[in-house]
Coordinates of C-alpha atoms in Angstrom, one line a residue:
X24 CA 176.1 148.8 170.1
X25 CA 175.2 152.6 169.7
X26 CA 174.2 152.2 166.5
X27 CA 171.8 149.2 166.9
X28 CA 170.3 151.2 169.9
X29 CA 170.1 153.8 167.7
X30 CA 168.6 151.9 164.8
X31 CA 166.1 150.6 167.2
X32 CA 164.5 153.6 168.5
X33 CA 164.0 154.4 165.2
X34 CA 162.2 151.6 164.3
X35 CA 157.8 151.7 164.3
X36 CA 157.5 148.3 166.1
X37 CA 154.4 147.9 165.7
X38 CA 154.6 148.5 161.7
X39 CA 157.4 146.4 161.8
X40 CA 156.3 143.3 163.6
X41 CA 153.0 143.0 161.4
X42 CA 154.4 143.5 158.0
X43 CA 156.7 140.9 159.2
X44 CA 154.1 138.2 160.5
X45 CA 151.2 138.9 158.2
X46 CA 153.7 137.2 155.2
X47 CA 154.8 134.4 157.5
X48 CA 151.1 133.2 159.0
X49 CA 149.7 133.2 155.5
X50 CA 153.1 131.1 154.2
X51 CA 152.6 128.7 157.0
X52 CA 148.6 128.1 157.4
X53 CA 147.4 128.7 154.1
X54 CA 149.4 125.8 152.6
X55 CA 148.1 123.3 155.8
X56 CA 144.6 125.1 155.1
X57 CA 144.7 123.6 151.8
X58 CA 146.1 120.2 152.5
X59 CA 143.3 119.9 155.2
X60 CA 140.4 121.2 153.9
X61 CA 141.1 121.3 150.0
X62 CA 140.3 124.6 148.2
X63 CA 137.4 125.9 148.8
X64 CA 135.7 128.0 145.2
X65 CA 133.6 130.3 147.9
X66 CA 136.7 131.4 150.1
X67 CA 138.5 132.2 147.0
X68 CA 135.8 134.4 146.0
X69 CA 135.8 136.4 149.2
X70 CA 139.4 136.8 148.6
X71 CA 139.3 137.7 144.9
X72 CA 136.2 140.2 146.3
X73 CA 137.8 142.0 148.7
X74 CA 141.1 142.3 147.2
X75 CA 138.8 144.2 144.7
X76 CA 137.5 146.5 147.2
X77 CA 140.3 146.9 149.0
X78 CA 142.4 147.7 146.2
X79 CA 139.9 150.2 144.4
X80 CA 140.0 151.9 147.2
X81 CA 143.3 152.6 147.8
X82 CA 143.7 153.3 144.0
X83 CA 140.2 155.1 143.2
X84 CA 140.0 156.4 147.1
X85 CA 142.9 157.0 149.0
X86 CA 145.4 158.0 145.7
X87 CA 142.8 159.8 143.2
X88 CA 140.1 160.8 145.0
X89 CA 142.0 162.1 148.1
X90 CA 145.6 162.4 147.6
X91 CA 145.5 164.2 144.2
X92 CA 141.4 165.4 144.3
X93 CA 141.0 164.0 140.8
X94 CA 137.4 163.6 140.6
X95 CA 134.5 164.6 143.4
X96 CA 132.4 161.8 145.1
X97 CA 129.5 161.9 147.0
X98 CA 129.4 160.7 150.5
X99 CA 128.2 157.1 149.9
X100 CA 131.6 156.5 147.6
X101 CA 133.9 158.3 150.0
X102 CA 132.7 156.1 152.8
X103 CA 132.7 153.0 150.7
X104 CA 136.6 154.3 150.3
X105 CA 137.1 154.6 154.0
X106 CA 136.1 152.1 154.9
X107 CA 137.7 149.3 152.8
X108 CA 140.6 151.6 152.2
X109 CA 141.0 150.9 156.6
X110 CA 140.7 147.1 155.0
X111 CA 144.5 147.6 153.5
X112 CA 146.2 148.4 157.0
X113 CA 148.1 151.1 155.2
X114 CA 147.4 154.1 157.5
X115 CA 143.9 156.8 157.0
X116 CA 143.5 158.1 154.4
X117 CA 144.6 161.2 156.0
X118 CA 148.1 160.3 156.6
X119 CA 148.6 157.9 153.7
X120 CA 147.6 161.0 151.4
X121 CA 149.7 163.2 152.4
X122 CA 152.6 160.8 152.8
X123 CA 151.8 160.9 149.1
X124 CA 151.3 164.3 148.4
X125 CA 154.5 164.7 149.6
X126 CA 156.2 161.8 147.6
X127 CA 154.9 163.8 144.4
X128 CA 156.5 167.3 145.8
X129 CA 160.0 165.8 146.9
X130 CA 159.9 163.1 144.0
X131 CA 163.1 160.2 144.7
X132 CA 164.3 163.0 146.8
X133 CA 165.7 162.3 150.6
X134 CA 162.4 164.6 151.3
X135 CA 160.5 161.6 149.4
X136 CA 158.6 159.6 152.1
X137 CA 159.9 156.3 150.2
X138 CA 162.5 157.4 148.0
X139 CA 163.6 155.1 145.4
X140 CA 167.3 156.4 145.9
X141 CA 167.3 154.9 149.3
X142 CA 167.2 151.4 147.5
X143 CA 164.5 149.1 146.2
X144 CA 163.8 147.1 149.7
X145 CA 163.6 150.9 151.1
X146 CA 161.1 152.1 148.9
X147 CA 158.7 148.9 148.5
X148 CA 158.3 148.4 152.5
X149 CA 161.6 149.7 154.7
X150 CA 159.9 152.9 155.1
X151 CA 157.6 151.4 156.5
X152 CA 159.3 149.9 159.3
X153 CA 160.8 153.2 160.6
X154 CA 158.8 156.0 162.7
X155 CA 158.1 159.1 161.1
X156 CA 160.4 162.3 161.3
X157 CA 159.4 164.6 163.9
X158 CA 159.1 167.7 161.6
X159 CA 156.5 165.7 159.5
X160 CA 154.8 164.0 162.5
X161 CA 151.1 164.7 162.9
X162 CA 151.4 167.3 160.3
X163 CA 148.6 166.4 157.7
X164 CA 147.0 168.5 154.8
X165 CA 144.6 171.0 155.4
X166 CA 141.7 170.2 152.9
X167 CA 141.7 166.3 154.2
X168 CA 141.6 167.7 157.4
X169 CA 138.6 169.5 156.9
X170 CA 136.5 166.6 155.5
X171 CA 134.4 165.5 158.1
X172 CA 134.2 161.4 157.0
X173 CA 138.2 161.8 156.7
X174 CA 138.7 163.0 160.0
X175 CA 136.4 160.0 160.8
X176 CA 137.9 157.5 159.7
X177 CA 141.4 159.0 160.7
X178 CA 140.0 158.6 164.4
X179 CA 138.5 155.3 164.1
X180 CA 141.0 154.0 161.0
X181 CA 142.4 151.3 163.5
X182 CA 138.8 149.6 164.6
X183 CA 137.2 149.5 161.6
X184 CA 140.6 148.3 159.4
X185 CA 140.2 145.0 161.8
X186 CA 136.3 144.8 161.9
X187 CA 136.1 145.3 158.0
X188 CA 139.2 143.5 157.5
X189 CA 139.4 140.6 159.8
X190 CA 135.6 140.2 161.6
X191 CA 133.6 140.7 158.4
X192 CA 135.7 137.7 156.7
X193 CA 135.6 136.1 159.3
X194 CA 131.9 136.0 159.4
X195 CA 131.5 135.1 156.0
X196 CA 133.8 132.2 156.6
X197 CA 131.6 131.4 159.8
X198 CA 128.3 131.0 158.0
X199 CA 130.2 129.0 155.1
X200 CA 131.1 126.8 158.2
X201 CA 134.7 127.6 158.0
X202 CA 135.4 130.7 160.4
X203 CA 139.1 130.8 160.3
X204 CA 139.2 130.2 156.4
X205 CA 137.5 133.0 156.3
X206 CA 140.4 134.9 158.1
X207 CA 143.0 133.2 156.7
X208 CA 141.8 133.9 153.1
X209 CA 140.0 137.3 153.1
X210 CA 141.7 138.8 156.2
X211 CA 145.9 137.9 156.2
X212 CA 146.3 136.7 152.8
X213 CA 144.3 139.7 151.1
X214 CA 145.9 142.4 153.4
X215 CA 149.5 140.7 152.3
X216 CA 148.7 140.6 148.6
X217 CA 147.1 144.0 148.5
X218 CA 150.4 145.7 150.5
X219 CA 152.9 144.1 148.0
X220 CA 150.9 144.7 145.0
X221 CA 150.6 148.5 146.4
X222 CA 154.1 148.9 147.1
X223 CA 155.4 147.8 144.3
X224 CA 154.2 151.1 142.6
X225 CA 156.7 152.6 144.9
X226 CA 159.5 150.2 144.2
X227 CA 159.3 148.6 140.7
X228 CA 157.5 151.7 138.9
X229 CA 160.1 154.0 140.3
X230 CA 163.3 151.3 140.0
X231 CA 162.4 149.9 136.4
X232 CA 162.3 151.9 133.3
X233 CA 164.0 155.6 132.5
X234 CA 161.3 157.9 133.4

């Protein structure tokens, strides 16, 4: 009993309960979405669109651009990043960077945010689930810290991750006459296949292969 106590405390509920849900509404109503309304070519767009965005961003934005400072962009891109990089529901780009800086500097090392060593199912998504260690917590890298649209969107990750993410589809859907297609297809099923695809980068890439 100690140790499920334990284990609970640990856990980041609200991490936990969403990573959880997000895979189960879009197994449920995205089937009886279909069977109802038949597929429709425009809400398959506005998936296949912003699973574009969303995933440059995290791959352009959040990992070269910020985490390793691989290339300079002006203002206009780094917002563009931002704000669809808030789309994922990964964390800023302030924490998510240095989460990753870190992962580079501890590499499949019990320092390594999602260490491969701690299993596969660890290091694709049970990281997630668990609250950050104390000596890390709100600890974040000085030159992110700095940047003044970082810090923004840091503060503000939260709103605009569900206005971007979930509103804006959701409009879209609306003025196609379908509101909650619009949701169900570029809001929950994007944000689930652009998590998976992302962590498997931290799973597969580091569990597959010798190097």
């Amino acid at each position: 009993m100690r140790n499920l106590k334990s284990f609970c405390k640990r856990l980041n509920w609200t991490n936990t309960i969403f990573l959880i849900t997000t895979p189960l509404i879009v197994w449920y109503f995205l089937p009886r979405h279909l069977i109802t309304n038949g597929l429709d070519w425009r809400l398959l767009l506005l998936f296949v669109v912003l699973s574009v965005f969303t995933s440059v961003s995290i791959t352009g934005g959040y990992h070269r651009l910020f985490a390793h400072r691989s290339y300079e962009g002006n203002s206009l891109i780094k917002l563009m990043y931002l704000v669809f990089g808030a789309t994922a529901l990964q964390g800023s780009a302030l924490k998510w960077s240095t989460d990753h800086r870190r992962h580079h500097r501890f590499v499949d090392s019990d320092q390594d945010p999602y260490s491969i060593n701690k299993g596969f199912f660890y290091a694709h998504i049970g990281w997630v689930f668990f609250k950050e260690e104390d000596e890390y917590k709100d600890k974040f890298v000085p030159d992110l810290s700095q940047d003044k649209l970082v810090a923004w969107q840091h503060k503000y990750y939260f709103i605009l991750g569900v206005i971007a993410g979930f509103v804006l589809p959701g409009a879209v859907g609306w003025v196609m006459g379908d509101f909650w297609g619009g949701v169900l297809f570029g809001g929950f099923t994007r944000v689930v296949f652009t998590h998976h695809s992302t962590f498997l980068i931290n799973s597969a890439c580091h569990y597959f292969g010798s190097q």
